[in-house]
Amino acid sequence: MTIDGAYGRVAATEFPDRKSERAAHAPPAAPVDPPTRTPFDIVDETGHSVGKGKGGILVIKRPWPAMIRTIWGDPDRFKKSYYPEDFKGKYYLAGDGASTDEDGYYRIMGRIDDVLNVSGHRLGTMEIESALVANTKLVAEAAVVGRPDDLTGEAVCAFVVLKGTRPTGDEAQKIAKELRDWVGKEIGPIAKPKDIRFGDNLPKTRSGKIMRRLLRSIAKGEAITQDVSTLENPAILEQLKQNL
């Protein structure tokens, strides 16, 4: 049986870029191989490639047959939305944040337009997630959401999966401080997560999508009343409710 993976968007159809012989060895939620036919890349805010093992903005470097060509009656909006001036109009902006592992597998992290307002500063959740996973010594995966805060309006809440075992007690406090300091160095003090929760994994559907609405409920201390039947590991929700 041939197994294929794909990454796709409504405006871009799909990019079947995984070779079937590698699919069986691919990590979870990695929709594409190191690109062979479609020229994907992950770049920073200035359009420079970030390299393997880091997170950033997913772009496509040249046109492909199935791409959207324009927006009817508004070609300027098409250029502004999909070929922004931040990248000098050279790269197609997918609108997703992504990261790669050391083998080059791409992992979609979330939308880059998911923004928190912390003390009047607009912070992208993808930017903070990228900073966390850039700590390749400690972090395997991270998801960031916001929760209401009386002092700052919104507070940054990070859910982190470490490369080692899940820490508890003083060790968890120590690693949380190290990660806060790391984010402060990578982005700035305003982006330091107020809450950090460690888990063995993150709540995902069987297709590998992180259920951020559930993470928002956990961060807010709300009871989860939504349907969780599509989760690969529903038990992880109870573990993530444990705050430091």
Coordinates of C-alpha atoms in Angstrom, one line a residue:
M1 CA 0.0 0.0 0.0
T2 CA 1.3 3.4 -0.9
I3 CA 1.2 6.1 1.9
D4 CA 1.4 9.7 0.9
G5 CA 1.4 12.8 3.1
A6 CA 0.4 16.3 2.0
Y7 CA 0.3 19.9 3.1
G8 CA -2.5 22.0 1.6
R9 CA -4.5 25.2 1.8
V10 CA -7.7 26.3 0.2
A11 CA -5.8 28.8 -1.9
A12 CA -3.0 26.5 -2.8
T13 CA -4.5 23.0 -3.0
E14 CA -2.0 20.4 -1.8
F15 CA 1.6 19.6 -2.1
P16 CA 2.1 15.8 -2.0
D17 CA 5.8 15.8 -1.1
R18 CA 6.3 12.7 1.0
K19 CA 7.8 9.6 -0.6
S20 CA 6.0 6.5 0.4
E21 CA 9.1 4.6 1.5
R22 CA 9.9 7.4 4.0
A23 CA 6.3 7.8 5.2
A24 CA 6.5 4.8 7.5
H25 CA 9.4 6.4 9.4
A26 CA 8.1 9.9 9.5
P27 CA 7.4 11.5 12.9
P28 CA 3.8 12.3 13.9
A29 CA 2.2 15.5 12.4
A30 CA 5.0 15.9 9.8
P31 CA 3.0 16.3 6.6
V32 CA 5.9 16.6 4.2
D33 CA 9.4 15.3 3.6
P34 CA 12.4 17.6 3.0
P35 CA 11.0 19.2 -0.1
T36 CA 11.9 17.6 -3.4
R37 CA 9.4 19.0 -5.9
T38 CA 7.8 22.0 -4.1
P39 CA 10.4 24.5 -2.8
F40 CA 9.3 25.0 0.8
D41 CA 11.4 26.9 3.2
I42 CA 11.2 28.3 6.8
V43 CA 12.3 31.9 7.2
D44 CA 12.5 34.6 9.8
E45 CA 10.7 38.0 9.5
T46 CA 13.3 39.3 7.1
G47 CA 13.0 36.3 4.7
H48 CA 16.3 34.6 5.7
S49 CA 16.2 30.8 6.1
V50 CA 16.4 29.7 9.7
G51 CA 17.9 26.3 9.1
K52 CA 17.1 22.8 10.4
G53 CA 15.9 22.4 13.9
K54 CA 14.3 25.8 14.2
G55 CA 10.9 27.4 13.8
G56 CA 9.8 30.3 11.7
I57 CA 7.4 31.3 8.8
L58 CA 6.6 28.8 6.1
V59 CA 7.0 30.1 2.6
I60 CA 7.1 28.7 -0.9
K61 CA 10.0 30.1 -3.0
R62 CA 8.6 29.8 -6.6
P63 CA 5.3 29.3 -8.3
W64 CA 3.7 25.9 -8.9
P65 CA 1.0 24.7 -11.3
A66 CA -2.0 24.6 -8.8
M67 CA -1.4 27.9 -7.0
I68 CA -3.9 30.7 -6.8
R69 CA -3.2 33.3 -9.5
T70 CA -5.1 36.4 -8.3
I71 CA -8.1 37.7 -6.4
W72 CA -11.0 38.6 -8.7
G73 CA -11.1 42.3 -9.1
D74 CA -8.4 43.0 -6.5
P75 CA -4.9 42.0 -7.8
D76 CA -3.2 44.4 -5.3
R77 CA -4.8 42.5 -2.4
F78 CA -3.5 39.3 -3.8
K79 CA 0.0 40.6 -3.9
K80 CA -0.2 42.1 -0.4
S81 CA -1.7 39.0 1.1
Y82 CA 0.4 36.3 -0.6
Y83 CA 3.6 38.1 -1.7
P84 CA 4.2 40.6 1.1
E85 CA 6.8 43.4 0.9
D86 CA 8.4 42.0 4.0
F87 CA 9.8 39.3 1.7
K88 CA 10.3 41.8 -1.2
G89 CA 7.5 40.1 -3.1
K90 CA 9.6 37.1 -3.8
Y91 CA 8.1 34.4 -1.5
Y92 CA 4.5 33.0 -1.3
L93 CA 3.3 33.4 2.3
A94 CA 1.4 30.3 3.4
G95 CA 0.3 32.0 6.6
D96 CA 1.5 29.2 8.8
G97 CA 4.4 28.8 11.2
A98 CA 6.5 25.7 10.9
S99 CA 9.6 24.0 12.2
T100 CA 11.9 21.2 11.0
D101 CA 13.7 18.5 12.9
E102 CA 17.3 17.5 12.3
D103 CA 16.2 15.1 9.5
G104 CA 14.4 17.9 7.7
Y105 CA 10.8 16.8 8.3
Y106 CA 8.4 19.8 8.4
R107 CA 6.0 20.2 11.3
I108 CA 3.2 22.8 11.0
M109 CA 3.0 24.8 14.3
G110 CA 0.0 27.1 13.8
R111 CA -1.2 30.3 12.1
I112 CA 1.1 33.3 12.3
D113 CA -1.9 35.6 12.7
D114 CA -2.7 34.2 16.2
V115 CA -1.7 37.3 18.2
L116 CA -1.8 38.0 22.0
N117 CA -2.0 41.5 23.5
V118 CA 0.3 41.6 26.5
S119 CA 0.5 45.0 28.2
G120 CA -0.2 46.7 24.8
H121 CA 2.5 44.6 23.0
R122 CA 1.2 42.4 20.1
L123 CA 3.0 39.0 20.3
G124 CA 2.5 36.2 17.9
T125 CA 2.0 32.8 19.5
M126 CA 4.0 31.2 16.7
E127 CA 7.0 33.5 17.4
I128 CA 7.0 32.4 21.1
E129 CA 6.6 28.8 20.1
S130 CA 9.5 29.1 17.6
A131 CA 11.7 30.6 20.4
L132 CA 10.9 27.7 22.7
V133 CA 11.6 24.9 20.1
A134 CA 14.8 26.7 19.2
N135 CA 16.1 25.5 22.6
T136 CA 17.0 22.2 20.9
K137 CA 18.7 20.9 24.0
L138 CA 15.5 20.8 26.1
V139 CA 12.4 21.3 24.0
A140 CA 10.8 18.8 21.7
E141 CA 7.5 20.6 21.1
A142 CA 5.6 23.6 22.4
A143 CA 2.2 25.3 22.0
V144 CA 1.4 28.8 23.2
V145 CA -2.0 30.3 24.0
G146 CA -3.2 33.3 25.9
R147 CA -5.4 33.6 29.0
P148 CA -6.9 36.7 30.7
D149 CA -4.7 38.5 33.2
D150 CA -5.8 41.4 35.5
L151 CA -2.4 43.1 35.2
T152 CA -1.3 42.7 31.5
G153 CA -4.7 42.0 29.8
E154 CA -3.5 38.7 28.4
A155 CA -0.8 36.4 29.7
V156 CA 1.4 34.0 27.8
C157 CA 0.7 30.3 28.7
A158 CA 3.1 27.7 27.2
F159 CA 2.6 24.0 27.1
V160 CA 5.9 22.3 26.6
V161 CA 7.0 18.7 25.8
L162 CA 10.6 18.1 26.7
K163 CA 13.1 15.8 25.1
G164 CA 13.6 14.1 28.5
T165 CA 11.2 12.9 31.0
R166 CA 8.4 15.2 32.3
P167 CA 9.8 17.1 35.3
T168 CA 8.1 17.7 38.6
G169 CA 8.7 19.8 41.7
D170 CA 11.9 21.8 42.0
E171 CA 13.2 20.4 38.7
A172 CA 10.2 21.6 36.9
Q173 CA 10.5 25.1 38.4
K174 CA 14.2 25.2 37.4
I175 CA 13.5 24.2 33.8
A176 CA 10.6 26.7 33.6
K177 CA 12.9 29.5 34.7
E178 CA 15.5 28.4 32.2
L179 CA 12.9 28.5 29.4
R180 CA 11.5 31.9 30.4
D181 CA 15.0 33.3 30.4
W182 CA 15.6 31.7 27.0
V183 CA 12.4 33.3 25.5
G184 CA 13.4 36.7 27.1
K185 CA 16.8 36.4 25.4
E186 CA 15.3 35.3 22.0
I187 CA 12.4 37.8 21.8
G188 CA 12.4 40.1 24.9
P189 CA 11.2 40.1 28.5
I190 CA 7.6 41.0 27.5
A191 CA 7.3 37.6 25.8
K192 CA 8.3 35.4 28.8
P193 CA 5.5 32.9 29.4
K194 CA 3.8 33.6 32.7
D195 CA 2.6 30.0 32.9
I196 CA 4.6 26.9 31.8
R197 CA 3.0 23.5 31.9
F198 CA 4.9 20.3 31.1
G199 CA 3.3 17.3 29.5
D200 CA 4.3 14.0 28.0
N201 CA 2.7 15.2 24.8
L202 CA 0.1 17.7 23.6
P203 CA -3.6 17.1 22.9
K204 CA -3.8 16.3 19.2
T205 CA -6.3 14.8 16.8
R206 CA -5.4 11.5 15.2
S207 CA -4.2 13.5 12.2
G208 CA -1.7 15.4 14.4
K209 CA -3.4 18.7 14.8
I210 CA -2.9 20.4 18.1
M211 CA -6.3 21.2 19.7
R212 CA -5.6 24.7 20.9
R213 CA -9.1 25.4 21.9
L214 CA -8.7 22.8 24.6
L215 CA -5.4 24.3 25.7
R216 CA -7.1 27.7 26.0
S217 CA -9.7 26.2 28.3
I218 CA -7.0 24.6 30.4
A219 CA -5.1 27.9 30.6
K220 CA -8.2 29.8 31.7
G221 CA -9.0 27.1 34.3
E222 CA -12.3 26.3 32.6
A223 CA -14.0 22.9 32.6
I224 CA -13.6 21.2 29.3
T225 CA -17.1 20.5 28.0
Q226 CA -16.2 20.2 24.3
D227 CA -16.1 16.9 22.4
V228 CA -12.7 15.2 22.9
S229 CA -13.6 12.0 21.1
T230 CA -11.2 12.9 18.2
L231 CA -8.2 13.2 20.5
E232 CA -5.4 10.7 20.2
N233 CA -4.7 10.8 23.9
P234 CA -7.6 12.3 26.0
A235 CA -5.8 11.5 29.2
I236 CA -3.2 14.1 28.6
L237 CA -5.7 16.9 29.4
E238 CA -5.7 16.0 33.1
Q239 CA -1.9 16.0 33.2
L240 CA -1.7 19.5 31.5
K241 CA -4.2 20.9 34.1
Q242 CA -1.4 20.7 36.7
N243 CA 0.2 24.1 36.9
L244 CA 3.6 25.0 38.4

